[in-house]
Amino acid sequence: MSRCHGIGQARGDHRAARHRSASSTRRQVRSSPRRSAPWRIFIHPQIPSDALRDAAYRGIEPLTDLGLATFGWGWHIEAATAALRVIPRGTLDRHPDLQIVLGHWGELLPFWRDRADSLARLAGLKHRISDYLRTNLFLTTSGMLNPALLHHALTVTTTDRLIFSTDSPFQQPTRADIDTFLAHFASDGDRRKISSTNAATLFNIDLTAR
C-alpha cells in the first residue's frame, strides 16, 4: 500500500460515531498530500455498536445474534448506509473526483438505487443517486462469485467499476470457481479490467513494478 496515494478508510457502523461520513470525508480530502489523482475512500464493515446491536440485532441467541449483526446482514446494511449518507450531504457535488470503494458488490446499495434516487430531489443534488453510483463508486466482489450478482451490477454500472477480490475466511473461492466466474465476462479485456487493471488504475499501482 506504500505505492497507493490518497487513500482513506472509513468503517461502516454509521450510527456509532454520529455519521462520520461527511466531516471525516471533508477532513481526509482537504488533508490529502497529493491531489494529482482522485481521492479514494474504502468504506469497510465493522461490528455495530452495542446500542445498535441491542436495537436491531439481538434477541435470538448469542451466536445467531452475532451472525445477524455481522456477515449475515448487519455489516452490509450499516456500510451501505454509511456510504449512502455521503451523497445527500452533497459531498460528491463538492468533490466530484472522490471515489468510494465498497465491498460485497456495493453492500446492498446498488440493489436499492431506485428508491434511493428519490433522495436527490429532497437533498437538492445535481444528479440522481444512481448517477453517483456510476461515477463515484467502485464495487468489489469479496469472493461472492454468483453470476447473478455480476449481471445485476452491470445494470447499475460498468466493468470499469468492478474489482475482483476475495474475503477470507468468509469466502474462499477455488481457482476453478474464479475461472468459471470470469468466463461470464464478454471479453478478455473485461476480464483484465476486473482482475487487475481497474484496481491498478484506481490505486496508482504499477503492475510492472516488483
PDB file of N, CA, C and O in Angstrom, residues 88-154:
ATOM      1  N   PRO A  88     -26.261  12.436  -0.096  1.00  0.00           N
ATOM      2  CA  PRO A  88     -27.218  13.524   0.133  1.00  0.00           C
ATOM      3  C   PRO A  88     -26.625  14.738   0.850  1.00  0.00           C
ATOM      4  O   PRO A  88     -27.178  15.839   0.750  1.00  0.00           O
ATOM      5  N   ARG A  89     -25.509  14.565   1.543  1.00  0.00           N
ATOM      6  CA  ARG A  89     -24.850  15.700   2.174  1.00  0.00           C
ATOM      7  C   ARG A  89     -24.153  16.600   1.140  1.00  0.00           C
ATOM      8  O   ARG A  89     -23.612  17.639   1.496  1.00  0.00           O
ATOM      9  N   GLY A  90     -24.125  16.166  -0.105  1.00  0.00           N
ATOM     10  CA  GLY A  90     -23.515  16.984  -1.150  1.00  0.00           C
ATOM     11  C   GLY A  90     -22.015  16.802  -1.269  1.00  0.00           C
ATOM     12  O   GLY A  90     -21.358  17.550  -2.010  1.00  0.00           O
ATOM     13  N   THR A  91     -21.460  15.798  -0.595  1.00  0.00           N
ATOM     14  CA  THR A  91     -20.006  15.605  -0.609  1.00  0.00           C
ATOM     15  C   THR A  91     -19.486  15.374  -2.021  1.00  0.00           C
ATOM     16  O   THR A  91     -18.440  15.912  -2.410  1.00  0.00           O
ATOM     17  N   LEU A  92     -20.215  14.594  -2.812  1.00  0.00           N
ATOM     18  CA  LEU A  92     -19.736  14.291  -4.159  1.00  0.00           C
ATOM     19  C   LEU A  92     -19.966  15.444  -5.129  1.00  0.00           C
ATOM     20  O   LEU A  92     -19.278  15.538  -6.147  1.00  0.00           O
ATOM     21  N   ASP A  93     -20.902  16.315  -4.826  1.00  0.00           N
ATOM     22  CA  ASP A  93     -21.039  17.537  -5.626  1.00  0.00           C
ATOM     23  C   ASP A  93     -19.872  18.491  -5.353  1.00  0.00           C
ATOM     24  O   ASP A  93     -19.373  19.162  -6.266  1.00  0.00           O
ATOM     25  N   ARG A  94     -19.436  18.541  -4.083  1.00  0.00           N
ATOM     26  CA  ARG A  94     -18.305  19.407  -3.741  1.00  0.00           C
ATOM     27  C   ARG A  94     -16.973  18.805  -4.169  1.00  0.00           C
ATOM     28  O   ARG A  94     -16.022  19.536  -4.469  1.00  0.00           O
ATOM     29  N   HIS A  95     -16.892  17.472  -4.177  1.00  0.00           N
ATOM     30  CA  HIS A  95     -15.648  16.767  -4.514  1.00  0.00           C
ATOM     31  C   HIS A  95     -15.953  15.704  -5.574  1.00  0.00           C
ATOM     32  O   HIS A  95     -15.974  14.511  -5.286  1.00  0.00           O
ATOM     33  N   PRO A  96     -16.209  16.103  -6.794  1.00  0.00           N
ATOM     34  CA  PRO A  96     -16.652  15.146  -7.818  1.00  0.00           C
ATOM     35  C   PRO A  96     -15.612  14.095  -8.186  1.00  0.00           C
ATOM     36  O   PRO A  96     -15.965  13.087  -8.796  1.00  0.00           O
ATOM     37  N   ASP A  97     -14.349  14.314  -7.800  1.00  0.00           N
ATOM     38  CA  ASP A  97     -13.335  13.313  -8.109  1.00  0.00           C
ATOM     39  C   ASP A  97     -13.177  12.282  -6.993  1.00  0.00           C
ATOM     40  O   ASP A  97     -12.398  11.341  -7.117  1.00  0.00           O
ATOM     41  N   LEU A  98     -13.902  12.440  -5.902  1.00  0.00           N
ATOM     42  CA  LEU A  98     -13.834  11.474  -4.803  1.00  0.00           C
ATOM     43  C   LEU A  98     -14.391  10.132  -5.254  1.00  0.00           C
ATOM     44  O   LEU A  98     -15.481  10.058  -5.829  1.00  0.00           O
ATOM     45  N   GLN A  99     -13.662   9.063  -4.985  1.00  0.00           N
ATOM     46  CA  GLN A  99     -14.096   7.721  -5.351  1.00  0.00           C
ATOM     47  C   GLN A  99     -14.282   6.886  -4.076  1.00  0.00           C
ATOM     48  O   GLN A  99     -13.423   6.882  -3.192  1.00  0.00           O
ATOM     49  N   ILE A 100     -15.410   6.196  -3.998  1.00  0.00           N
ATOM     50  CA  ILE A 100     -15.744   5.360  -2.845  1.00  0.00           C
ATOM     51  C   ILE A 100     -15.679   3.901  -3.274  1.00  0.00           C
ATOM     52  O   ILE A 100     -16.228   3.531  -4.316  1.00  0.00           O
ATOM     53  N   VAL A 101     -15.024   3.097  -2.474  1.00  0.00           N
ATOM     54  CA  VAL A 101     -14.929   1.665  -2.742  1.00  0.00           C
ATOM     55  C   VAL A 101     -15.769   0.932  -1.701  1.00  0.00           C
ATOM     56  O   VAL A 101     -15.620   1.161  -0.497  1.00  0.00           O
ATOM     57  N   LEU A 102     -16.650   0.062  -2.174  1.00  0.00           N
ATOM     58  CA  LEU A 102     -17.478  -0.769  -1.296  1.00  0.00           C
ATOM     59  C   LEU A 102     -17.278  -2.226  -1.658  1.00  0.00           C
ATOM     60  O   LEU A 102     -17.272  -2.586  -2.836  1.00  0.00           O
ATOM     61  N   GLY A 103     -17.135  -3.069  -0.658  1.00  0.00           N
ATOM     62  CA  GLY A 103     -17.038  -4.500  -0.888  1.00  0.00           C
ATOM     63  C   GLY A 103     -18.400  -5.140  -1.073  1.00  0.00           C
ATOM     64  O   GLY A 103     -19.447  -4.480  -1.070  1.00  0.00           O
ATOM     65  N   HIS A 104     -18.379  -6.465  -1.252  1.00  0.00           N
ATOM     66  CA  HIS A 104     -19.613  -7.255  -1.299  1.00  0.00           C
ATOM     67  C   HIS A 104     -20.621  -6.708  -2.311  1.00  0.00           C
ATOM     68  O   HIS A 104     -21.795  -6.540  -2.026  1.00  0.00           O
ATOM     69  N   TRP A 105     -20.096  -6.373  -3.511  1.00  0.00           N
ATOM     70  CA  TRP A 105     -20.934  -5.874  -4.612  1.00  0.00           C
ATOM     71  C   TRP A 105     -21.679  -4.596  -4.239  1.00  0.00           C
ATOM     72  O   TRP A 105     -22.803  -4.358  -4.684  1.00  0.00           O
ATOM     73  N   GLY A 106     -21.062  -3.773  -3.398  1.00  0.00           N
ATOM     74  CA  GLY A 106     -21.678  -2.490  -3.073  1.00  0.00           C
ATOM     75  C   GLY A 106     -22.502  -2.491  -1.812  1.00  0.00           C
ATOM     76  O   GLY A 106     -23.243  -1.534  -1.560  1.00  0.00           O
ATOM     77  N   GLU A 107     -22.357  -3.548  -0.996  1.00  0.00           N
ATOM     78  CA  GLU A 107     -23.034  -3.603   0.301  1.00  0.00           C
ATOM     79  C   GLU A 107     -24.536  -3.323   0.199  1.00  0.00           C
ATOM     80  O   GLU A 107     -25.089  -2.535   0.965  1.00  0.00           O
ATOM     81  N   LEU A 108     -25.194  -3.915  -0.776  1.00  0.00           N
ATOM     82  CA  LEU A 108     -26.642  -3.823  -0.979  1.00  0.00           C
ATOM     83  C   LEU A 108     -27.102  -2.497  -1.593  1.00  0.00           C
ATOM     84  O   LEU A 108     -28.232  -2.400  -2.072  1.00  0.00           O
ATOM     85  N   LEU A 109     -26.249  -1.486  -1.580  1.00  0.00           N
ATOM     86  CA  LEU A 109     -26.673  -0.174  -2.081  1.00  0.00           C
ATOM     87  C   LEU A 109     -27.134  -0.204  -3.535  1.00  0.00           C
ATOM     88  O   LEU A 109     -28.177   0.390  -3.864  1.00  0.00           O
ATOM     89  N   PRO A 110     -26.422  -0.880  -4.451  1.00  0.00           N
ATOM     90  CA  PRO A 110     -26.897  -0.885  -5.836  1.00  0.00           C
ATOM     91  C   PRO A 110     -28.272  -1.523  -6.015  1.00  0.00           C
ATOM     92  O   PRO A 110     -28.996  -1.177  -6.950  1.00  0.00           O
ATOM     93  N   PHE A 111     -28.634  -2.411  -5.108  1.00  0.00           N
ATOM     94  CA  PHE A 111     -29.920  -3.101  -5.247  1.00  0.00           C
ATOM     95  C   PHE A 111     -31.092  -2.195  -4.866  1.00  0.00           C
ATOM     96  O   PHE A 111     -32.233  -2.506  -5.190  1.00  0.00           O
ATOM     97  N   TRP A 112     -30.823  -1.104  -4.170  1.00  0.00           N
ATOM     98  CA  TRP A 112     -31.900  -0.235  -3.698  1.00  0.00           C
ATOM     99  C   TRP A 112     -31.825   1.147  -4.327  1.00  0.00           C
ATOM    100  O   TRP A 112     -32.387   2.112  -3.844  1.00  0.00           O
ATOM    101  N   ARG A 113     -31.133   1.240  -5.446  1.00  0.00           N
ATOM    102  CA  ARG A 113     -30.889   2.555  -6.021  1.00  0.00           C
ATOM    103  C   ARG A 113     -32.171   3.225  -6.488  1.00  0.00           C
ATOM    104  O   ARG A 113     -32.265   4.468  -6.452  1.00  0.00           O
ATOM    105  N   ASP A 114     -33.163   2.456  -6.934  1.00  0.00           N
ATOM    106  CA  ASP A 114     -34.390   3.077  -7.427  1.00  0.00           C
ATOM    107  C   ASP A 114     -35.088   3.881  -6.340  1.00  0.00           C
ATOM    108  O   ASP A 114     -35.622   4.969  -6.600  1.00  0.00           O
ATOM    109  N   ARG A 115     -35.096   3.365  -5.114  1.00  0.00           N
ATOM    110  CA  ARG A 115     -35.702   4.114  -4.021  1.00  0.00           C
ATOM    111  C   ARG A 115     -34.779   5.219  -3.534  1.00  0.00           C
ATOM    112  O   ARG A 115     -35.237   6.306  -3.175  1.00  0.00           O
ATOM    113  N   ALA A 116     -33.467   4.945  -3.526  1.00  0.00           N
ATOM    114  CA  ALA A 116     -32.516   5.959  -3.073  1.00  0.00           C
ATOM    115  C   ALA A 116     -32.519   7.172  -3.989  1.00  0.00           C
ATOM    116  O   ALA A 116     -32.236   8.295  -3.545  1.00  0.00           O
ATOM    117  N   ASP A 117     -32.856   6.985  -5.262  1.00  0.00           N
ATOM    118  CA  ASP A 117     -32.883   8.114  -6.199  1.00  0.00           C
ATOM    119  C   ASP A 117     -33.805   9.239  -5.731  1.00  0.00           C
ATOM    120  O   ASP A 117     -33.571  10.407  -6.051  1.00  0.00           O
ATOM    121  N   SER A 118     -34.850   8.892  -4.972  1.00  0.00           N
ATOM    122  CA  SER A 118     -35.788   9.920  -4.518  1.00  0.00           C
ATOM    123  C   SER A 118     -35.144  10.901  -3.546  1.00  0.00           C
ATOM    124  O   SER A 118     -35.672  12.000  -3.327  1.00  0.00           O
ATOM    125  N   LEU A 119     -33.982  10.533  -2.968  1.00  0.00           N
ATOM    126  CA  LEU A 119     -33.301  11.436  -2.049  1.00  0.00           C
ATOM    127  C   LEU A 119     -32.678  12.627  -2.768  1.00  0.00           C
ATOM    128  O   LEU A 119     -32.452  13.677  -2.155  1.00  0.00           O
ATOM    129  N   ALA A 120     -32.362  12.460  -4.044  1.00  0.00           N
ATOM    130  CA  ALA A 120     -31.641  13.504  -4.764  1.00  0.00           C
ATOM    131  C   ALA A 120     -32.431  14.809  -4.808  1.00  0.00           C
ATOM    132  O   ALA A 120     -31.879  15.895  -4.591  1.00  0.00           O
ATOM    133  N   ARG A 121     -33.718  14.713  -5.092  1.00  0.00           N
ATOM    134  CA  ARG A 121     -34.537  15.928  -5.159  1.00  0.00           C
ATOM    135  C   ARG A 121     -34.669  16.564  -3.780  1.00  0.00           C
ATOM    136  O   ARG A 121     -34.546  17.785  -3.642  1.00  0.00           O
ATOM    137  N   LEU A 122     -34.879  15.748  -2.752  1.00  0.00           N
ATOM    138  CA  LEU A 122     -35.030  16.284  -1.407  1.00  0.00           C
ATOM    139  C   LEU A 122     -33.761  16.997  -0.946  1.00  0.00           C
ATOM    140  O   LEU A 122     -33.827  18.017  -0.264  1.00  0.00           O
ATOM    141  N   ALA A 123     -32.604  16.442  -1.317  1.00  0.00           N
ATOM    142  CA  ALA A 123     -31.323  16.995  -0.866  1.00  0.00           C
ATOM    143  C   ALA A 123     -30.793  18.087  -1.793  1.00  0.00           C
ATOM    144  O   ALA A 123     -29.757  18.700  -1.496  1.00  0.00           O
ATOM    145  N   GLY A 124     -31.469  18.329  -2.912  1.00  0.00           N
ATOM    146  CA  GLY A 124     -31.021  19.353  -3.839  1.00  0.00           C
ATOM    147  C   GLY A 124     -29.724  18.998  -4.539  1.00  0.00           C
ATOM    148  O   GLY A 124     -28.880  19.873  -4.802  1.00  0.00           O
ATOM    149  N   LEU A 125     -29.545  17.724  -4.882  1.00  0.00           N
ATOM    150  CA  LEU A 125     -28.316  17.283  -5.523  1.00  0.00           C
ATOM    151  C   LEU A 125     -28.317  17.620  -7.010  1.00  0.00           C
ATOM    152  O   LEU A 125     -29.366  17.821  -7.619  1.00  0.00           O
ATOM    153  N   LYS A 126     -27.137  17.609  -7.593  1.00  0.00           N
ATOM    154  CA  LYS A 126     -27.013  17.895  -9.021  1.00  0.00           C
ATOM    155  C   LYS A 126     -27.435  16.709  -9.878  1.00  0.00           C
ATOM    156  O   LYS A 126     -27.797  16.880 -11.050  1.00  0.00           O
ATOM    157  N   HIS A 127     -27.361  15.504  -9.317  1.00  0.00           N
ATOM    158  CA  HIS A 127     -27.628  14.289 -10.092  1.00  0.00           C
ATOM    159  C   HIS A 127     -28.446  13.312  -9.253  1.00  0.00           C
ATOM    160  O   HIS A 127     -28.627  13.498  -8.044  1.00  0.00           O
ATOM    161  N   ARG A 128     -28.917  12.261  -9.892  1.00  0.00           N
ATOM    162  CA  ARG A 128     -29.593  11.185  -9.172  1.00  0.00           C
ATOM    163  C   ARG A 128     -28.567  10.379  -8.379  1.00  0.00           C
ATOM    164  O   ARG A 128     -27.380  10.340  -8.715  1.00  0.00           O
ATOM    165  N   ILE A 129     -29.020   9.696  -7.340  1.00  0.00           N
ATOM    166  CA  ILE A 129     -28.136   8.814  -6.575  1.00  0.00           C
ATOM    167  C   ILE A 129     -27.525   7.761  -7.497  1.00  0.00           C
ATOM    168  O   ILE A 129     -26.327   7.464  -7.425  1.00  0.00           O
ATOM    169  N   SER A 130     -28.317   7.210  -8.401  1.00  0.00           N
ATOM    170  CA  SER A 130     -27.804   6.175  -9.303  1.00  0.00           C
ATOM    171  C   SER A 130     -26.713   6.712 -10.222  1.00  0.00           C
ATOM    172  O   SER A 130     -25.829   5.956 -10.645  1.00  0.00           O
ATOM    173  N   ASP A 131     -26.746   8.004 -10.524  1.00  0.00           N
ATOM    174  CA  ASP A 131     -25.671   8.593 -11.333  1.00  0.00           C
ATOM    175  C   ASP A 131     -24.360   8.613 -10.555  1.00  0.00           C
ATOM    176  O   ASP A 131     -23.296   8.310 -11.115  1.00  0.00           O
ATOM    177  N   TYR A 132     -24.431   8.960  -9.278  1.00  0.00           N
ATOM    178  CA  TYR A 132     -23.214   8.944  -8.465  1.00  0.00           C
ATOM    179  C   TYR A 132     -22.681   7.520  -8.313  1.00  0.00           C
ATOM    180  O   TYR A 132     -21.456   7.317  -8.232  1.00  0.00           O
ATOM    181  N   LEU A 133     -23.573   6.539  -8.267  1.00  0.00           N
ATOM    182  CA  LEU A 133     -23.117   5.157  -8.166  1.00  0.00           C
ATOM    183  C   LEU A 133     -22.294   4.764  -9.387  1.00  0.00           C
ATOM    184  O   LEU A 133     -21.366   3.957  -9.285  1.00  0.00           O
ATOM    185  N   ARG A 134     -22.615   5.341 -10.541  1.00  0.00           N
ATOM    186  CA  ARG A 134     -21.871   5.027 -11.758  1.00  0.00           C
ATOM    187  C   ARG A 134     -20.569   5.810 -11.890  1.00  0.00           C
ATOM    188  O   ARG A 134     -19.635   5.344 -12.538  1.00  0.00           O
ATOM    189  N   THR A 135     -20.505   6.989 -11.262  1.00  0.00           N
ATOM    190  CA  THR A 135     -19.330   7.830 -11.468  1.00  0.00           C
ATOM    191  C   THR A 135     -18.390   7.892 -10.266  1.00  0.00           C
ATOM    192  O   THR A 135     -17.226   8.287 -10.423  1.00  0.00           O
ATOM    193  N   ASN A 136     -18.861   7.516  -9.089  1.00  0.00           N
ATOM    194  CA  ASN A 136     -18.053   7.703  -7.880  1.00  0.00           C
ATOM    195  C   ASN A 136     -17.957   6.455  -7.011  1.00  0.00           C
ATOM    196  O   ASN A 136     -17.465   6.533  -5.881  1.00  0.00           O
ATOM    197  N   LEU A 137     -18.424   5.320  -7.518  1.00  0.00           N
ATOM    198  CA  LEU A 137     -18.437   4.105  -6.696  1.00  0.00           C
ATOM    199  C   LEU A 137     -17.771   2.964  -7.434  1.00  0.00           C
ATOM    200  O   LEU A 137     -18.044   2.727  -8.617  1.00  0.00           O
ATOM    201  N   PHE A 138     -16.865   2.270  -6.725  1.00  0.00           N
ATOM    202  CA  PHE A 138     -16.285   1.017  -7.204  1.00  0.00           C
ATOM    203  C   PHE A 138     -16.829  -0.116  -6.344  1.00  0.00           C
ATOM    204  O   PHE A 138     -16.953   0.015  -5.121  1.00  0.00           O
ATOM    205  N   LEU A 139     -17.138  -1.236  -6.991  1.00  0.00           N
ATOM    206  CA  LEU A 139     -17.655  -2.410  -6.297  1.00  0.00           C
ATOM    207  C   LEU A 139     -16.616  -3.514  -6.332  1.00  0.00           C
ATOM    208  O   LEU A 139     -16.055  -3.809  -7.389  1.00  0.00           O
ATOM    209  N   THR A 140     -16.365  -4.149  -5.183  1.00  0.00           N
ATOM    210  CA  THR A 140     -15.505  -5.321  -5.175  1.00  0.00           C
ATOM    211  C   THR A 140     -16.355  -6.557  -4.943  1.00  0.00           C
ATOM    212  O   THR A 140     -17.420  -6.499  -4.323  1.00  0.00           O
ATOM    213  N   THR A 141     -15.869  -7.685  -5.436  1.00  0.00           N
ATOM    214  CA  THR A 141     -16.665  -8.911  -5.392  1.00  0.00           C
ATOM    215  C   THR A 141     -16.644  -9.598  -4.035  1.00  0.00           C
ATOM    216  O   THR A 141     -17.573 -10.324  -3.683  1.00  0.00           O
ATOM    217  N   SER A 142     -15.565  -9.424  -3.280  1.00  0.00           N
ATOM    218  CA  SER A 142     -15.437 -10.020  -1.940  1.00  0.00           C
ATOM    219  C   SER A 142     -15.691 -11.528  -1.945  1.00  0.00           C
ATOM    220  O   SER A 142     -16.272 -12.074  -1.015  1.00  0.00           O
ATOM    221  N   GLY A 143     -15.260 -12.192  -3.003  1.00  0.00           N
ATOM    222  CA  GLY A 143     -15.385 -13.642  -3.074  1.00  0.00           C
ATOM    223  C   GLY A 143     -16.776 -14.153  -3.359  1.00  0.00           C
ATOM    224  O   GLY A 143     -17.007 -15.369  -3.400  1.00  0.00           O
ATOM    225  N   MET A 144     -17.733 -13.258  -3.571  1.00  0.00           N
ATOM    226  CA  MET A 144     -19.117 -13.646  -3.857  1.00  0.00           C
ATOM    227  C   MET A 144     -19.260 -13.734  -5.375  1.00  0.00           C
ATOM    228  O   MET A 144     -19.542 -12.744  -6.041  1.00  0.00           O
ATOM    229  N   LEU A 145     -19.048 -14.920  -5.901  1.00  0.00           N
ATOM    230  CA  LEU A 145     -18.903 -15.085  -7.342  1.00  0.00           C
ATOM    231  C   LEU A 145     -20.170 -15.609  -8.012  1.00  0.00           C
ATOM    232  O   LEU A 145     -20.105 -16.257  -9.059  1.00  0.00           O
ATOM    233  N   ASN A 146     -21.303 -15.304  -7.463  1.00  0.00           N
ATOM    234  CA  ASN A 146     -22.583 -15.658  -8.067  1.00  0.00           C
ATOM    235  C   ASN A 146     -22.778 -14.803  -9.322  1.00  0.00           C
ATOM    236  O   ASN A 146     -22.784 -13.575  -9.248  1.00  0.00           O
ATOM    237  N   PRO A 147     -22.943 -15.410 -10.490  1.00  0.00           N
ATOM    238  CA  PRO A 147     -23.101 -14.610 -11.709  1.00  0.00           C
ATOM    239  C   PRO A 147     -24.317 -13.696 -11.682  1.00  0.00           C
ATOM    240  O   PRO A 147     -24.330 -12.669 -12.375  1.00  0.00           O
ATOM    241  N   ALA A 148     -25.329 -14.043 -10.896  1.00  0.00           N
ATOM    242  CA  ALA A 148     -26.495 -13.160 -10.800  1.00  0.00           C
ATOM    243  C   ALA A 148     -26.104 -11.808 -10.212  1.00  0.00           C
ATOM    244  O   ALA A 148     -26.648 -10.765 -10.609  1.00  0.00           O
ATOM    245  N   LEU A 149     -25.150 -11.800  -9.277  1.00  0.00           N
ATOM    246  CA  LEU A 149     -24.675 -10.541  -8.704  1.00  0.00           C
ATOM    247  C   LEU A 149     -23.929  -9.722  -9.752  1.00  0.00           C
ATOM    248  O   LEU A 149     -24.062  -8.496  -9.816  1.00  0.00           O
ATOM    249  N   LEU A 150     -23.143 -10.396 -10.570  1.00  0.00           N
ATOM    250  CA  LEU A 150     -22.444  -9.717 -11.655  1.00  0.00           C
ATOM    251  C   LEU A 150     -23.432  -9.100 -12.636  1.00  0.00           C
ATOM    252  O   LEU A 150     -23.304  -7.922 -13.018  1.00  0.00           O
ATOM    253  N   HIS A 151     -24.408  -9.879 -13.060  1.00  0.00           N
ATOM    254  CA  HIS A 151     -25.362  -9.378 -14.045  1.00  0.00           C
ATOM    255  C   HIS A 151     -26.133  -8.174 -13.500  1.00  0.00           C
ATOM    256  O   HIS A 151     -26.386  -7.203 -14.230  1.00  0.00           O
ATOM    257  N   HIS A 152     -26.495  -8.220 -12.219  1.00  0.00           N
ATOM    258  CA  HIS A 152     -27.193  -7.070 -11.647  1.00  0.00           C
ATOM    259  C   HIS A 152     -26.273  -5.865 -11.576  1.00  0.00           C
ATOM    260  O   HIS A 152     -26.684  -4.735 -11.890  1.00  0.00           O
ATOM    261  N   ALA A 153     -25.024  -6.073 -11.158  1.00  0.00           N
ATOM    262  CA  ALA A 153     -24.080  -4.956 -11.069  1.00  0.00           C
ATOM    263  C   ALA A 153     -23.929  -4.257 -12.416  1.00  0.00           C
ATOM    264  O   ALA A 153     -23.798  -3.025 -12.475  1.00  0.00           O
ATOM    265  N   LEU A 154     -23.974  -5.013 -13.490  1.00  0.00           N
ATOM    266  CA  LEU A 154     -23.798  -4.434 -14.820  1.00  0.00           C
ATOM    267  C   LEU A 154     -25.042  -3.694 -15.297  1.00  0.00           C
ATOM    268  O   LEU A 154     -24.993  -3.003 -16.315  1.00  0.00           O
TER     269      LEU A 154
END
